[in-house]
CSV table of C-alpha atoms in Angstrom, one decimal:
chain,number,residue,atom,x,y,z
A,475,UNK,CA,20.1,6.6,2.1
A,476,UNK,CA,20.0,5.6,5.9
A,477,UNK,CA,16.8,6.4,7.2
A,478,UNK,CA,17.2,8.6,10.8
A,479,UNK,CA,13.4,9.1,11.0
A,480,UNK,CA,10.4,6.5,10.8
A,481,UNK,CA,7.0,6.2,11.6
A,482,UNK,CA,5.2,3.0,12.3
A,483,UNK,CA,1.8,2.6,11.9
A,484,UNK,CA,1.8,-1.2,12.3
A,485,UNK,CA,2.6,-3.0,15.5
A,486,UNK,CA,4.4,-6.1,14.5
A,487,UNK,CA,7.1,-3.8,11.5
A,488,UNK,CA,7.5,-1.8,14.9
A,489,UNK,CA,8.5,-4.7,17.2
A,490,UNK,CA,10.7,-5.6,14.2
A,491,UNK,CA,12.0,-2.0,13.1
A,492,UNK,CA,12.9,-1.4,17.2
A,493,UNK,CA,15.1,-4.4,16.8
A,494,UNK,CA,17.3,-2.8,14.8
A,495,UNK,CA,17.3,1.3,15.2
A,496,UNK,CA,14.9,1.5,18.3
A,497,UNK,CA,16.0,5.4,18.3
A,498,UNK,CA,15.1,6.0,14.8
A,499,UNK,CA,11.3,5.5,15.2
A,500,UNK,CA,9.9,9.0,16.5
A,501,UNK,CA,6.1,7.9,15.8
A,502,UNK,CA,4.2,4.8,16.8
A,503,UNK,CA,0.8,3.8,17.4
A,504,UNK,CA,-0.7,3.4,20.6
A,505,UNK,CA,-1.2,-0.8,19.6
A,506,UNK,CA,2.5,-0.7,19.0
A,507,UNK,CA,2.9,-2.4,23.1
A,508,UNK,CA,6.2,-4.5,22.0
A,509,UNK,CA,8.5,-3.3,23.0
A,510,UNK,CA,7.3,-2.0,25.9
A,511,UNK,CA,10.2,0.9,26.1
A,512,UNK,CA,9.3,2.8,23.0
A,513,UNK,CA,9.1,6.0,24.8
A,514,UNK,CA,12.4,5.7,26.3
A,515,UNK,CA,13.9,6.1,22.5
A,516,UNK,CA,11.7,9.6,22.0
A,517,UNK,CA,9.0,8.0,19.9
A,518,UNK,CA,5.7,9.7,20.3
A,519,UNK,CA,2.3,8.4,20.1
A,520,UNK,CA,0.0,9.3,16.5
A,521,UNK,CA,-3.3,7.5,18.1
A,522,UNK,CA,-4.5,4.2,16.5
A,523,UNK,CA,-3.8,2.3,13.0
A,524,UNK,CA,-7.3,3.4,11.6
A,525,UNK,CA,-7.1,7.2,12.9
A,526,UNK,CA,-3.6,7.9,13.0
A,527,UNK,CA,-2.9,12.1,13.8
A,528,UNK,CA,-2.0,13.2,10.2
A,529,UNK,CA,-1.0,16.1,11.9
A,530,UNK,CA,1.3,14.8,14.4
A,531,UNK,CA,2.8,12.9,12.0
A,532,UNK,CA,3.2,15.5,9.8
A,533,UNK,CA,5.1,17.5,12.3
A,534,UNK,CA,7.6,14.5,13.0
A,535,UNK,CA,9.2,15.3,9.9
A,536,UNK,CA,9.6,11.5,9.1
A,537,UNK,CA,11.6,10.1,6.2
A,538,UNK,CA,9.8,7.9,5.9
A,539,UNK,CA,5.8,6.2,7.2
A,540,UNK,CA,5.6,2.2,7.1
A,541,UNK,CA,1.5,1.2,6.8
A,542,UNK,CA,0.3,-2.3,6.3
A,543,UNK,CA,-2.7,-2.6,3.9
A,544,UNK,CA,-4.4,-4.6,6.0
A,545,UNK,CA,-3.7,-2.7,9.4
A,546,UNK,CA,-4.0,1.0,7.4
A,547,UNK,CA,-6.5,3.0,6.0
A,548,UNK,CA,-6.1,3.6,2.2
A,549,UNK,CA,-7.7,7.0,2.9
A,550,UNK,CA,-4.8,7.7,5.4
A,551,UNK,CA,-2.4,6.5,3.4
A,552,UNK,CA,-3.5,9.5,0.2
A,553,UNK,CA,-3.5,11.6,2.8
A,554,UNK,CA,-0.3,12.0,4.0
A,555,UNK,CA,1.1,11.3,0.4
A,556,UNK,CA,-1.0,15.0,0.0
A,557,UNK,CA,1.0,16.5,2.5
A,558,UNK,CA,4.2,15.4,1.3
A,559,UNK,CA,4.7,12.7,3.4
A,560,UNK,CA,6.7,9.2,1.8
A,561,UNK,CA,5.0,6.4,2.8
A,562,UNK,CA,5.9,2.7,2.3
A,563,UNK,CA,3.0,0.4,2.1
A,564,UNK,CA,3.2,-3.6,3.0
A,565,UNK,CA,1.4,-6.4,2.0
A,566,UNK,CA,1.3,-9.7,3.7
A,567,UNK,CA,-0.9,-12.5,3.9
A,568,UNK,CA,1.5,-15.3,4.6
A,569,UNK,CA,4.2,-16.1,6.4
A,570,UNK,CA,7.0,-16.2,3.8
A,571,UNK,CA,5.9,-12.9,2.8
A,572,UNK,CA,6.3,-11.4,5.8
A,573,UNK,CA,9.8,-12.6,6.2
A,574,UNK,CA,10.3,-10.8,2.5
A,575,UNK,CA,8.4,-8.2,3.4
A,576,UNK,CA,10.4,-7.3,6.2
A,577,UNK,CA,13.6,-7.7,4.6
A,578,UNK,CA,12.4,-5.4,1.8
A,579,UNK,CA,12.0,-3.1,4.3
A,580,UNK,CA,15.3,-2.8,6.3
A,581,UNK,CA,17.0,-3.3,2.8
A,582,UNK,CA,14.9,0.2,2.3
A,583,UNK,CA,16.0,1.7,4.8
A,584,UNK,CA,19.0,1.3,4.8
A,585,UNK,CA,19.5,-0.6,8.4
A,586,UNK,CA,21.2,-4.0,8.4
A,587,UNK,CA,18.9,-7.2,8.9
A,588,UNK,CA,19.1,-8.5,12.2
A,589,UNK,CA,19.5,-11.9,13.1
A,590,UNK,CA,16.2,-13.1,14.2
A,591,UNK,CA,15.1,-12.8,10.8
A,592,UNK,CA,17.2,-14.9,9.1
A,593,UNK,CA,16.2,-17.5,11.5
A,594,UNK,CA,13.0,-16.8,10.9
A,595,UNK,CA,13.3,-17.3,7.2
A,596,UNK,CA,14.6,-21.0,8.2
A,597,UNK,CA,12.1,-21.8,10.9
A,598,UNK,CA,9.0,-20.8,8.9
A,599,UNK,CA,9.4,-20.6,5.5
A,600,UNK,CA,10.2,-24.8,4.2
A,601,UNK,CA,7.8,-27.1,2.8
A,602,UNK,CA,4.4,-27.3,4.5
A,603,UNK,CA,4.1,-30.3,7.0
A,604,UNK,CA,1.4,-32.8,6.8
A,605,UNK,CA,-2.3,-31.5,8.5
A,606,UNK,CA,-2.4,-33.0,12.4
A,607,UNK,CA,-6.1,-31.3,12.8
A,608,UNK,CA,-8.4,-28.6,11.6
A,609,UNK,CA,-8.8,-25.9,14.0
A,610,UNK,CA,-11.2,-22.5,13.9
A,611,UNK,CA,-9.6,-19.2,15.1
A,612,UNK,CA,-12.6,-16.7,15.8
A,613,UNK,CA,-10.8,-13.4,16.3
A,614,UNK,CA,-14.0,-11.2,17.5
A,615,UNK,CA,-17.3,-12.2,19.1
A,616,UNK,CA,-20.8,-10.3,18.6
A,617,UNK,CA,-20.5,-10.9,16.1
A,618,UNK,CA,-18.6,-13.7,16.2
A,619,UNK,CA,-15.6,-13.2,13.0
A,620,UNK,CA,-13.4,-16.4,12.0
A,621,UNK,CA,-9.9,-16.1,10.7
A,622,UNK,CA,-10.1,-17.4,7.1
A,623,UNK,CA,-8.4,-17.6,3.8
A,624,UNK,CA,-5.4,-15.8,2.6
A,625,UNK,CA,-4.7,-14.5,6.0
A,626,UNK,CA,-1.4,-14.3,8.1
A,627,UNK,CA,-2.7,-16.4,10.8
A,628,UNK,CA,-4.0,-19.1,8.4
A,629,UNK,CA,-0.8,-19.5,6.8
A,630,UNK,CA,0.7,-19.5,10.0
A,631,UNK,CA,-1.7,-22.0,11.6
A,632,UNK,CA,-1.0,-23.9,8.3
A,633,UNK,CA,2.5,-24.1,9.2
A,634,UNK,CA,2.3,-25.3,12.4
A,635,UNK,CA,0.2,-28.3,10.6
A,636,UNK,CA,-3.2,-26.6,12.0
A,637,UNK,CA,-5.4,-26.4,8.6
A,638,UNK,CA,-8.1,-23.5,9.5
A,639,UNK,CA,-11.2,-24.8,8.3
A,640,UNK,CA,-12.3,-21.2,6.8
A,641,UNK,CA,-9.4,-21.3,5.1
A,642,UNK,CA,-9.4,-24.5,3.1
A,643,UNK,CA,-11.4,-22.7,0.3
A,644,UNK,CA,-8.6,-20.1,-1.0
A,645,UNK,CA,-10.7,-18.6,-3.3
A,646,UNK,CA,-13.5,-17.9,-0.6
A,647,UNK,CA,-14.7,-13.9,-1.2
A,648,UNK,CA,-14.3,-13.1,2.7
A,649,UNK,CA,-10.7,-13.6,4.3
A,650,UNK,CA,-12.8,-12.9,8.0
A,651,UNK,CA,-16.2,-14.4,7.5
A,652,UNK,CA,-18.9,-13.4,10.1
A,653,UNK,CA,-20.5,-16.3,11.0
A,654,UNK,CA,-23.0,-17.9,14.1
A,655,UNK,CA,-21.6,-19.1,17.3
A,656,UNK,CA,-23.3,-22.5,16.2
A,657,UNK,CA,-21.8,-22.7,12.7
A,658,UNK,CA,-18.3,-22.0,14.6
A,659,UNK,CA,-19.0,-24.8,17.0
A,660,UNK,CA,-20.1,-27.0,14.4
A,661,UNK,CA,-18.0,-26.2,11.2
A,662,UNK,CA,-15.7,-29.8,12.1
A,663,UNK,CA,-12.8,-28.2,13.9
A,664,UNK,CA,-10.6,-30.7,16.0
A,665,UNK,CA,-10.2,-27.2,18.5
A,666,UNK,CA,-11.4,-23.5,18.5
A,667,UNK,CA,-8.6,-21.5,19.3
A,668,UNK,CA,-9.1,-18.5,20.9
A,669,UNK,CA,-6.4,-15.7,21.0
A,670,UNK,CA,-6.3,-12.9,23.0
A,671,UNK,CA,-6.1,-10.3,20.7
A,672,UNK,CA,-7.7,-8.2,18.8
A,673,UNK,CA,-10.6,-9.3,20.8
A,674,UNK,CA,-9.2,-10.4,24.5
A,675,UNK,CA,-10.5,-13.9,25.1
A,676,UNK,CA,-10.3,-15.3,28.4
A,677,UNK,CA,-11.5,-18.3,30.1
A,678,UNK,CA,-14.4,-16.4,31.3
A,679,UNK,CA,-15.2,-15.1,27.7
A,680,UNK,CA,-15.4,-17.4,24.9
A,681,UNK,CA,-15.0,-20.8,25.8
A,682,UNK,CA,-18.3,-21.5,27.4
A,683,UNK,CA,-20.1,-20.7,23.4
A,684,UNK,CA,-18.2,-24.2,22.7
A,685,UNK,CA,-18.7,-27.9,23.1
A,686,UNK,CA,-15.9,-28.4,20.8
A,687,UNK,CA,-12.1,-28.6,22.7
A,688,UNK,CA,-11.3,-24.9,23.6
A,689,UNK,CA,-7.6,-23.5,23.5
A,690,UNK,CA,-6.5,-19.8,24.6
A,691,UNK,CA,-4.0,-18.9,22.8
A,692,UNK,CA,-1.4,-15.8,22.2
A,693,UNK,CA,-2.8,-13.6,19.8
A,694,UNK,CA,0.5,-12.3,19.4
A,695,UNK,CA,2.1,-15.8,19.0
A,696,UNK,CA,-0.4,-16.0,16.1
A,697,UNK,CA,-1.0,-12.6,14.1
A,698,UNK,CA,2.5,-10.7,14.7
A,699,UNK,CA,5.3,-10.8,12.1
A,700,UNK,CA,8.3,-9.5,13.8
A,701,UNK,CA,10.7,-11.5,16.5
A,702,UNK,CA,8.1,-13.3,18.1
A,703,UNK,CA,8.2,-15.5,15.2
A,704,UNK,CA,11.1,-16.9,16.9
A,705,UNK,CA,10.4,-18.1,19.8
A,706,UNK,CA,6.7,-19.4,19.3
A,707,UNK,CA,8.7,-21.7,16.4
A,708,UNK,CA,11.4,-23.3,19.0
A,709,UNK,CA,8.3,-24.2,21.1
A,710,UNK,CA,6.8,-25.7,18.4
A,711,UNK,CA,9.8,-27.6,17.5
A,712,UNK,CA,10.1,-28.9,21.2
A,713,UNK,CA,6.5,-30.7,20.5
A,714,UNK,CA,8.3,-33.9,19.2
A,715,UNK,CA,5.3,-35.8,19.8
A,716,UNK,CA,3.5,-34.1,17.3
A,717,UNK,CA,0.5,-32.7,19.3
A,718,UNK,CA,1.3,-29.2,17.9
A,719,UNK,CA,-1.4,-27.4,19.9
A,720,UNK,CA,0.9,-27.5,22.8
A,721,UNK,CA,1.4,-23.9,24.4
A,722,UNK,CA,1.6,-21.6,21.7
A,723,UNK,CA,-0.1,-18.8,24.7
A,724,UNK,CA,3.7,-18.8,26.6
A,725,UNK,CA,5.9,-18.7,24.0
A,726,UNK,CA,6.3,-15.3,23.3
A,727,UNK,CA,5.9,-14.1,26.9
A,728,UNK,CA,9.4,-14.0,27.6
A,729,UNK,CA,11.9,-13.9,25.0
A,730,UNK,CA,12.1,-11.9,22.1
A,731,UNK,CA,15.4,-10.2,20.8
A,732,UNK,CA,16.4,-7.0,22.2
A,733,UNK,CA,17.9,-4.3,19.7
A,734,UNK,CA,20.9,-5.3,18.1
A,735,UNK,CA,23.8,-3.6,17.7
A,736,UNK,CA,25.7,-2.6,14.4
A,737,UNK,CA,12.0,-8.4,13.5
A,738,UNK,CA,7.8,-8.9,12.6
């Protein structure tokens, strides 16, 4: 079966799906920004991941509802299985699994796997490179959350050879501790790194909390699993030199695949 109708409750499977069959997504959130000409393709908007319009969603007649169990709402998700409705949940805490979980999905579908992914697969999912410095991602402030174990972005960071010092206990009970400004400033990072998303740090909001080396990054560049996995990997590859923090917060500003004819 070739699915004609999808709804996308996660923003990154979105940006990937729209790669692919841009027309065949009629429901998106409104934190689904990439691409930025959803619209154009007839999707319609079912509010937020954590309140999505059952209703609305209902009346889309989808084949078929992609949630993230991270992103989604268990509660949603029984739902709309209630009213009939298939829905597809992913789980992904690293980056290899998102590659697989992505694949899964378009092999699900029905819709052919674009190219972006495989390179992805190449790019990001080899052996682990040595550690060049231990970083701290906060991802909210008051109160002031930390990225931490078994998390995309850790793995990611991990990648990259950034060890996230939250993370380096994987059996640690909370994968997004809560913790003081003072304990983030003083936990032994090499560099806080501060995304812009979900919470939008700037360099009038965040950095000044810090006496330890400060670095706005992309939020997207770090949390999303689709085609911007691409790009932000060639930049890192560039770094020959080895100093890996080098702008991560451009390289997904301008390139990412468009749809392609017959990503995370």
């Amino acid at each position: 079966m070739t699915a004609r109708r999808v709804v996308s409750l996660v923003p990154s499977i979105t940006e990937a799906l729209a790669s692919v069959h841009p027309e065949a997504l009629v429901g998106v959130t409104d934190w689904c920004t990439h691409p930025a000409d959803l619209e154009q393709y007839g999707a319609s908007r079912v509010r937020g991941t954590k309140n999505p319009d059952l209703g609305a969603i209902e009346a889309l007649r989808p084949d078929l509802v992609v949630v993230n169990r991270e992103e989604n709402r268990e509660l949603d998700v029984r739902r709309m299985r209630e009213r009939g409705l298939a829905v597809e949940v992913t789980d992904i805490e690293t980056v290899p699994e998102g590659v697989a979980e992505l694949e899964r999905l378009l092999d699900l579908l029905g819709w052919e796997r674009p190219a972006w992914l495989a390179e992805a697969r190449a790019l990001w999912c080899g052996p682990l490179p040595p550690v060049t410095r231990r970083v701290v991602v906060p991802i909210w402030r008051d109160p002031w959350m930390v990225v931490g174990p078994r998390t995309f972005t850790a793995d990611l960071c991990r990648r990259l050879g950034w060890q996230v010092v939250q993370a380096e206990d994987p059996d640690a009970p909370d994968r997004y501790p809560t913790l003081d400004v003072e304990e983030v400033d003083g936990c032994g990072a090499d560099a806080v790194l501060l995304p812009d998303e979900p919470y939008v740090f700037t360099a009038d909001d965040g950095p000044e909390c810090f006496s330890t080396p400060v670095e706005l990054v992309s939020g997207r560049a770090l949390t999303w699993y689709g085609p911007s996995l691409v790009p932000a990997a060639r930049s890192v590859a560039r770094d020959v030199a080895g100093d890996v923090a080098g702008d991560v917060a451009g390289d997904v500003a301008g390139d990412t695949p468009g749809p392609t004819p017959s990503v995370g």
